[in-house]
Amino acid sequence: MRRLLRTPAGLAGTVLVTAMVVLAVAGPPIWGAEAERIDSASILQGATAAHPLGTDNLGRDILARVLVAGRLSLTLALLATLVGATAGVLLGALPSVLPRRGARLVTGSVNALVAFPGLLLAMFTAVIAGLGARGAVIGIGTAVAPGFARLTQTLAASVAGADYVSAARMLGVSRWRVMTRHVLPNIAEPLILNFTQALGGALLALAGMSFLGLGVQPPSFDWGRLLFDGFGRIYATPAVALGPAAAIALAGIGFNLLGDALAHAAARRTAPPGTDAEPGAPRPVALGEPDPDAVLEVRDLTVAFPGGVTPVRGLSLTIAPGEIVGLVGESGSGKSLTAAAIGGLVPYPGEVRAGRLRLCGADVRELPEAERRRLLGTSLAMVFQNPMAALNPALKVGGQLAEVAVVHQGASRAEAAARAVDRLDHVRVPEPATRARQHPHELSGGMRQRAVIAMGLMGAPRLIVADEPTTALDVTVQREILRLLREVTAETGAATLFISHDIAVVGELCHRVVVMYAGRVVEELPVGELASGAAHPYTRALVASLPDMETDRSLPLASIPGRQPPPAEVPDGCAFAARCELATARCAAERPPLIPYGTARRVACWEV
Amino acid sequence: MIIKNLTVRFGAFTAVDDVTLEIPDGAIVGLVGESGSGKSTLARAVSGLVPYSGAVEGVDRRGVQMVFQDPLTSLDPRMTVGASVAEGLRLPRAARQAEVERLLSLVSLPVSLAGRYSRELSGGQRQRVAIARALGARPTLLVADEITSALDVSVQGAVLNLIRALREEFGLTMLFISHNLAVVRYVSDVVAVMHRGRLVETGPAERVVAAPAHDYTRSLLEAVPRLGRGRPAPEVTS
């Protein structure tokens, strides 16, 4: 509710609708007598001090009549929308409950009705149902219904495919019960939003019907009727027509604004919860001298989102040429946002702060825009989990690869195309010339991922960032892609950052492993130590809980109790303390720093 | 129970091609294969969710229950844990509460979770709720389709342990489907390998892993990533 009032549109809509409701309740008792009082001394007046909106042909005050007519106008609009929504939701829900043939008939009828102009449908029905308020309500209801039916059908179809509906069907729950228990509650929200918007539309449509003489008949009156009565005199005494017109416009605007604002508020409700507290200012840390040999050097990287959500917290990472570093962590550990921050791809409103973010010896943030784009465009190759998302489905594979060379290296079209085919061949895409002329959807998943890697090889990559590049692939294809990454790293001398949730894959491919938990690095170790020499309790538990081909089947698997704290609720002490067997009071109170431990490794733990 | 000559066609495409597979009472049969091998379609056919030709003998329709890959989408977000678990129970209202509590403790969840919504639970807890819901229908066969694929490694172990405990304590019969051979090997008594809609190999878990008979099984085994294979970085000389 507070969010609703925060936007000007939401505020205006709420105020207008509230005013209309108050008017509908209080209008008739207060101004009812005045609106009906016939005064033969002052008929057909324009705006005067006594009658600000003038009088009608019986001398009745139009301002009072407009204020009183609010109740009838709003009630009729509400009735019409209720009739339409009820009929529509029933029609829309029927196909999910009826047997197949009946369902088709209903769907077909709804489709035909949707194609029919609403106002024509309304007038047609109103004429058949009889002139007057009842006819108009039924008419508008009929016009509103097909829209609701279509919306219900579409929403219900999407819910009907959900696993929980399948589960309910297997448990023997009847179709009707599935509809009322699972489908309708889950589509109620958009339907209610649509109802508010339809209400505004119905109000306008009813006024239109009354204005055309199809709606409310004298002696009853609504805004449309008043507008009809005053319209003949609009050139002589404009106030008599403008008053009702303004009332209709305000009510229509009010309901539409409120409907829009409600829809916006509902859409945003999925935003992560949290306080609006600013994350603490970055502490000045001793950065030391930049490492001249490192391809990538990140110091104290923090990625924060509004609401105190800080998925990456003070991460430091260095990668040497020819080295493959595995960044491993569970979902929500911040590993993918680390990759996004390095590539400058953190989505709005995320904020990236770092003490140092050096790529190929230059701090990315200090470069002028054009140079930064060129550096990232030619020296950085990114490979994502879903190669389909990295390739434009509308363009041919070869053309997309060639674009890199044209934009960043100034190659001609022909040179670039030849290079694209060469690169595809290099990553062992069979028949590269043919594949280059195909669209991404014509390639298999593994082939697409090869094409994305080839795209990275169009330049001379110094850093390859691969974010879960094999997660969507089958194991046999995964093996080939891992081999390809290893070869590419060796031959280009690039540094590779390989991000994965799968510690076994990291253990197989990488030279060095960095383990993340709740936004921080908890351990950094050479890959040879991973299987049996890890020091941090989290790394050890992670390794122990992974079944492999030699796991003793007679023993239960290890698992870690509890869950990783979400990015907005990371505690001050060690984030793993609540799940750790070794935790002491100190762990909960004070965060262990990441310090050297033995040779070539670092650990953040008080208890090792 | 036994699946006999089961075939599923989608138009001209044959997703499952003449599969015959025996699932002995009280055993866990692991079904492994890559994407597009037809293993999930076979699961949905056995569960009565897609039409098929052939026969599933030794079990009636309501006797099969399925647990899905993503526990978040397999639980209705508008229903409490207790209501979800109670859904399949054919019991008078008074007895339901006690049965829900029994089922929750069966999957080692605290009874206090019954009033919570699934979004408030962790992935592992959600998957246990889905298992409890399926157990409520007292299934003759439980079909588990990639039930640990959406879970983090640290909670996967607890779910796999639960599956094994259910078999040992209650003699639950299960068809356990996964693309992860290490996981299938760990929980199953019998391993069946599917490739392009056909069953290429079936046998006791240890035998299939130690001495695969089919080439495809062999290549699948070789592709399993192993923790210990990584090597330190080569010295860079520039």
CSV table of N, CA and C in Angstrom, one decimal, chain A residues 409-472:
chain,number,residue,atom,x,y,z
A,409,GLN,N,38.2,-4.8,-34.6
A,409,GLN,CA,39.5,-4.9,-35.3
A,409,GLN,C,39.6,-4.3,-36.6
A,410,GLY,N,38.5,-3.7,-37.0
A,410,GLY,CA,38.4,-3.0,-38.3
A,410,GLY,C,38.7,-3.9,-39.5
A,411,ALA,N,38.3,-5.1,-39.4
A,411,ALA,CA,38.5,-6.0,-40.5
A,411,ALA,C,37.4,-5.8,-41.6
A,412,SER,N,37.6,-6.1,-42.8
A,412,SER,CA,36.6,-6.0,-43.8
A,412,SER,C,35.6,-7.2,-43.7
A,413,ARG,N,34.4,-7.0,-44.3
A,413,ARG,CA,33.4,-8.1,-44.2
A,413,ARG,C,34.0,-9.5,-44.6
A,414,ALA,N,34.6,-9.5,-45.7
A,414,ALA,CA,35.1,-10.7,-46.3
A,414,ALA,C,36.2,-11.4,-45.4
A,415,GLU,N,37.1,-10.5,-44.9
A,415,GLU,CA,38.2,-11.0,-44.0
A,415,GLU,C,37.6,-11.6,-42.8
A,416,ALA,N,36.6,-10.8,-42.2
A,416,ALA,CA,36.0,-11.2,-41.0
A,416,ALA,C,35.2,-12.6,-41.1
A,417,ALA,N,34.5,-12.7,-42.3
A,417,ALA,CA,33.8,-13.9,-42.5
A,417,ALA,C,34.7,-15.1,-42.6
A,418,ALA,N,35.8,-14.9,-43.3
A,418,ALA,CA,36.8,-16.0,-43.4
A,418,ALA,C,37.4,-16.4,-42.1
A,419,ARG,N,37.6,-15.4,-41.3
A,419,ARG,CA,38.2,-15.6,-39.9
A,419,ARG,C,37.2,-16.4,-39.1
A,420,ALA,N,35.9,-16.0,-39.2
A,420,ALA,CA,34.9,-16.7,-38.4
A,420,ALA,C,34.9,-18.2,-38.7
A,421,VAL,N,34.9,-18.5,-40.0
A,421,VAL,CA,34.9,-19.9,-40.4
A,421,VAL,C,36.2,-20.6,-39.9
A,422,ASP,N,37.3,-19.9,-39.9
A,422,ASP,CA,38.6,-20.5,-39.4
A,422,ASP,C,38.5,-20.7,-37.9
A,423,ARG,N,37.9,-19.8,-37.2
A,423,ARG,CA,37.7,-20.0,-35.7
A,423,ARG,C,36.8,-21.1,-35.4
A,424,LEU,N,35.7,-21.2,-36.1
A,424,LEU,CA,34.7,-22.3,-35.9
A,424,LEU,C,35.5,-23.7,-36.1
A,425,ASP,N,36.3,-23.7,-37.2
A,425,ASP,CA,37.1,-24.9,-37.5
A,425,ASP,C,38.0,-25.2,-36.3
A,426,HIS,N,38.6,-24.1,-35.8
A,426,HIS,CA,39.6,-24.3,-34.7
A,426,HIS,C,38.9,-24.9,-33.4
A,427,VAL,N,37.7,-24.6,-33.1
A,427,VAL,CA,37.0,-25.2,-31.9
A,427,VAL,C,36.4,-26.5,-32.3
A,428,ARG,N,36.8,-27.0,-33.5
A,428,ARG,CA,36.3,-28.4,-33.9
A,428,ARG,C,34.8,-28.4,-34.1
A,429,VAL,N,34.2,-27.4,-34.7
A,429,VAL,CA,32.9,-27.5,-35.2
A,429,VAL,C,33.0,-28.1,-36.6
A,430,PRO,N,32.3,-29.3,-36.8
A,430,PRO,CA,32.4,-30.0,-38.1
A,430,PRO,C,31.7,-29.1,-39.2
A,431,GLU,N,32.3,-29.2,-40.4
A,431,GLU,CA,31.8,-28.4,-41.5
A,431,GLU,C,31.6,-27.0,-41.2
A,432,PRO,N,32.7,-26.3,-40.8
A,432,PRO,CA,32.5,-24.9,-40.3
A,432,PRO,C,31.8,-23.9,-41.3
A,433,ALA,N,32.2,-24.1,-42.6
A,433,ALA,CA,31.6,-23.2,-43.6
A,433,ALA,C,30.1,-23.3,-43.6
A,434,THR,N,29.6,-24.5,-43.5
A,434,THR,CA,28.1,-24.8,-43.5
A,434,THR,C,27.5,-24.2,-42.3
A,435,ARG,N,28.1,-24.5,-41.1
A,435,ARG,CA,27.6,-24.1,-39.8
A,435,ARG,C,27.5,-22.6,-39.8
A,436,ALA,N,28.5,-21.9,-40.3
A,436,ALA,CA,28.6,-20.4,-40.3
A,436,ALA,C,27.3,-19.8,-40.9
A,437,ARG,N,26.8,-20.6,-41.9
A,437,ARG,CA,25.6,-20.0,-42.6
A,437,ARG,C,24.3,-20.4,-41.9
A,438,GLN,N,24.4,-21.1,-40.8
A,438,GLN,CA,23.2,-21.6,-40.1
A,438,GLN,C,22.8,-20.6,-39.0
A,439,HIS,N,21.6,-20.7,-38.5
A,439,HIS,CA,21.1,-20.0,-37.4
A,439,HIS,C,21.4,-20.8,-36.1
A,440,PRO,N,21.5,-20.1,-34.9
A,440,PRO,CA,21.9,-20.8,-33.7
A,440,PRO,C,21.0,-22.0,-33.4
A,441,HIS,N,19.7,-21.9,-33.7
A,441,HIS,CA,18.7,-22.9,-33.3
A,441,HIS,C,19.0,-24.2,-34.1
A,442,GLU,N,19.7,-24.1,-35.2
A,442,GLU,CA,20.0,-25.3,-36.0
A,442,GLU,C,21.2,-26.1,-35.5
A,443,LEU,N,21.9,-25.5,-34.4
A,443,LEU,CA,23.0,-26.2,-33.9
A,443,LEU,C,22.6,-26.9,-32.6
A,444,SER,N,23.4,-28.0,-32.2
A,444,SER,CA,23.1,-28.6,-30.9
A,444,SER,C,23.7,-27.8,-29.8
A,445,GLY,N,23.3,-28.1,-28.6
A,445,GLY,CA,23.8,-27.3,-27.4
A,445,GLY,C,25.3,-27.2,-27.3
A,446,GLY,N,26.0,-28.3,-27.5
A,446,GLY,CA,27.4,-28.4,-27.4
A,446,GLY,C,28.1,-27.5,-28.5
A,447,MET,N,27.5,-27.7,-29.7
A,447,MET,CA,27.9,-26.9,-30.9
A,447,MET,C,27.8,-25.4,-30.7
A,448,ARG,N,26.7,-25.0,-30.1
A,448,ARG,CA,26.5,-23.6,-29.8
A,448,ARG,C,27.5,-23.1,-28.8
A,449,GLN,N,27.8,-23.9,-27.8
A,449,GLN,CA,28.8,-23.4,-26.8
A,449,GLN,C,30.2,-23.3,-27.5
A,450,ARG,N,30.5,-24.2,-28.4
A,450,ARG,CA,31.7,-24.1,-29.2
A,450,ARG,C,31.7,-22.8,-30.0
A,451,ALA,N,30.6,-22.5,-30.6
A,451,ALA,CA,30.5,-21.2,-31.4
A,451,ALA,C,30.7,-20.0,-30.5
A,452,VAL,N,30.2,-20.0,-29.3
A,452,VAL,CA,30.4,-18.9,-28.3
A,452,VAL,C,31.9,-18.8,-28.0
A,453,ILE,N,32.6,-20.0,-27.8
A,453,ILE,CA,34.0,-19.9,-27.5
A,453,ILE,C,34.8,-19.4,-28.7
A,454,ALA,N,34.3,-19.8,-29.9
A,454,ALA,CA,35.0,-19.3,-31.1
A,454,ALA,C,34.8,-17.8,-31.2
A,455,MET,N,33.7,-17.3,-30.8
A,455,MET,CA,33.5,-15.9,-30.8
A,455,MET,C,34.5,-15.2,-29.9
A,456,GLY,N,34.8,-15.8,-28.8
A,456,GLY,CA,35.8,-15.2,-27.9
A,456,GLY,C,37.2,-15.3,-28.5
A,457,LEU,N,37.4,-16.2,-29.4
A,457,LEU,CA,38.7,-16.4,-30.0
A,457,LEU,C,38.8,-15.5,-31.3
A,458,MET,N,37.8,-14.8,-31.6
A,458,MET,CA,37.9,-13.9,-32.8
A,458,MET,C,38.9,-12.8,-32.5
A,459,GLY,N,39.0,-12.3,-31.3
A,459,GLY,CA,40.0,-11.4,-30.9
A,459,GLY,C,41.2,-12.2,-30.4
A,460,ALA,N,42.1,-11.5,-29.6
A,460,ALA,CA,43.2,-12.2,-29.0
A,460,ALA,C,42.9,-12.2,-27.5
A,461,PRO,N,42.1,-13.1,-27.0
A,461,PRO,CA,41.6,-13.0,-25.6
A,461,PRO,C,42.8,-13.2,-24.6
A,462,ARG,N,42.8,-12.3,-23.6
A,462,ARG,CA,43.8,-12.4,-22.6
A,462,ARG,C,43.1,-13.0,-21.3
A,463,LEU,N,41.8,-12.8,-21.2
A,463,LEU,CA,41.1,-13.4,-20.1
A,463,LEU,C,39.8,-14.0,-20.6
A,464,ILE,N,39.6,-15.3,-20.2
A,464,ILE,CA,38.4,-16.0,-20.6
A,464,ILE,C,37.6,-16.2,-19.3
A,465,VAL,N,36.4,-15.6,-19.3
A,465,VAL,CA,35.5,-15.8,-18.1
A,465,VAL,C,34.4,-16.8,-18.6
A,466,ALA,N,34.3,-18.0,-18.0
A,466,ALA,CA,33.3,-19.0,-18.3
A,466,ALA,C,32.4,-19.2,-17.1
A,467,ASP,N,31.2,-18.8,-17.3
A,467,ASP,CA,30.2,-18.9,-16.1
A,467,ASP,C,29.3,-20.1,-16.3
A,468,GLU,N,29.5,-21.1,-15.6
A,468,GLU,CA,28.8,-22.4,-15.7
A,468,GLU,C,28.6,-22.8,-17.2
A,469,PRO,N,29.7,-22.9,-18.0
A,469,PRO,CA,29.5,-23.1,-19.4
A,469,PRO,C,29.0,-24.5,-19.8
A,470,THR,N,29.1,-25.4,-18.8
A,470,THR,CA,28.7,-26.8,-19.2
A,470,THR,C,27.5,-27.3,-18.4
A,471,THR,N,27.0,-26.4,-17.6
A,471,THR,CA,25.9,-26.9,-16.7
A,471,THR,C,24.7,-27.4,-17.5
A,472,ALA,N,24.4,-26.8,-18.6
A,472,ALA,CA,23.2,-27.2,-19.4
A,472,ALA,C,23.5,-28.3,-20.4
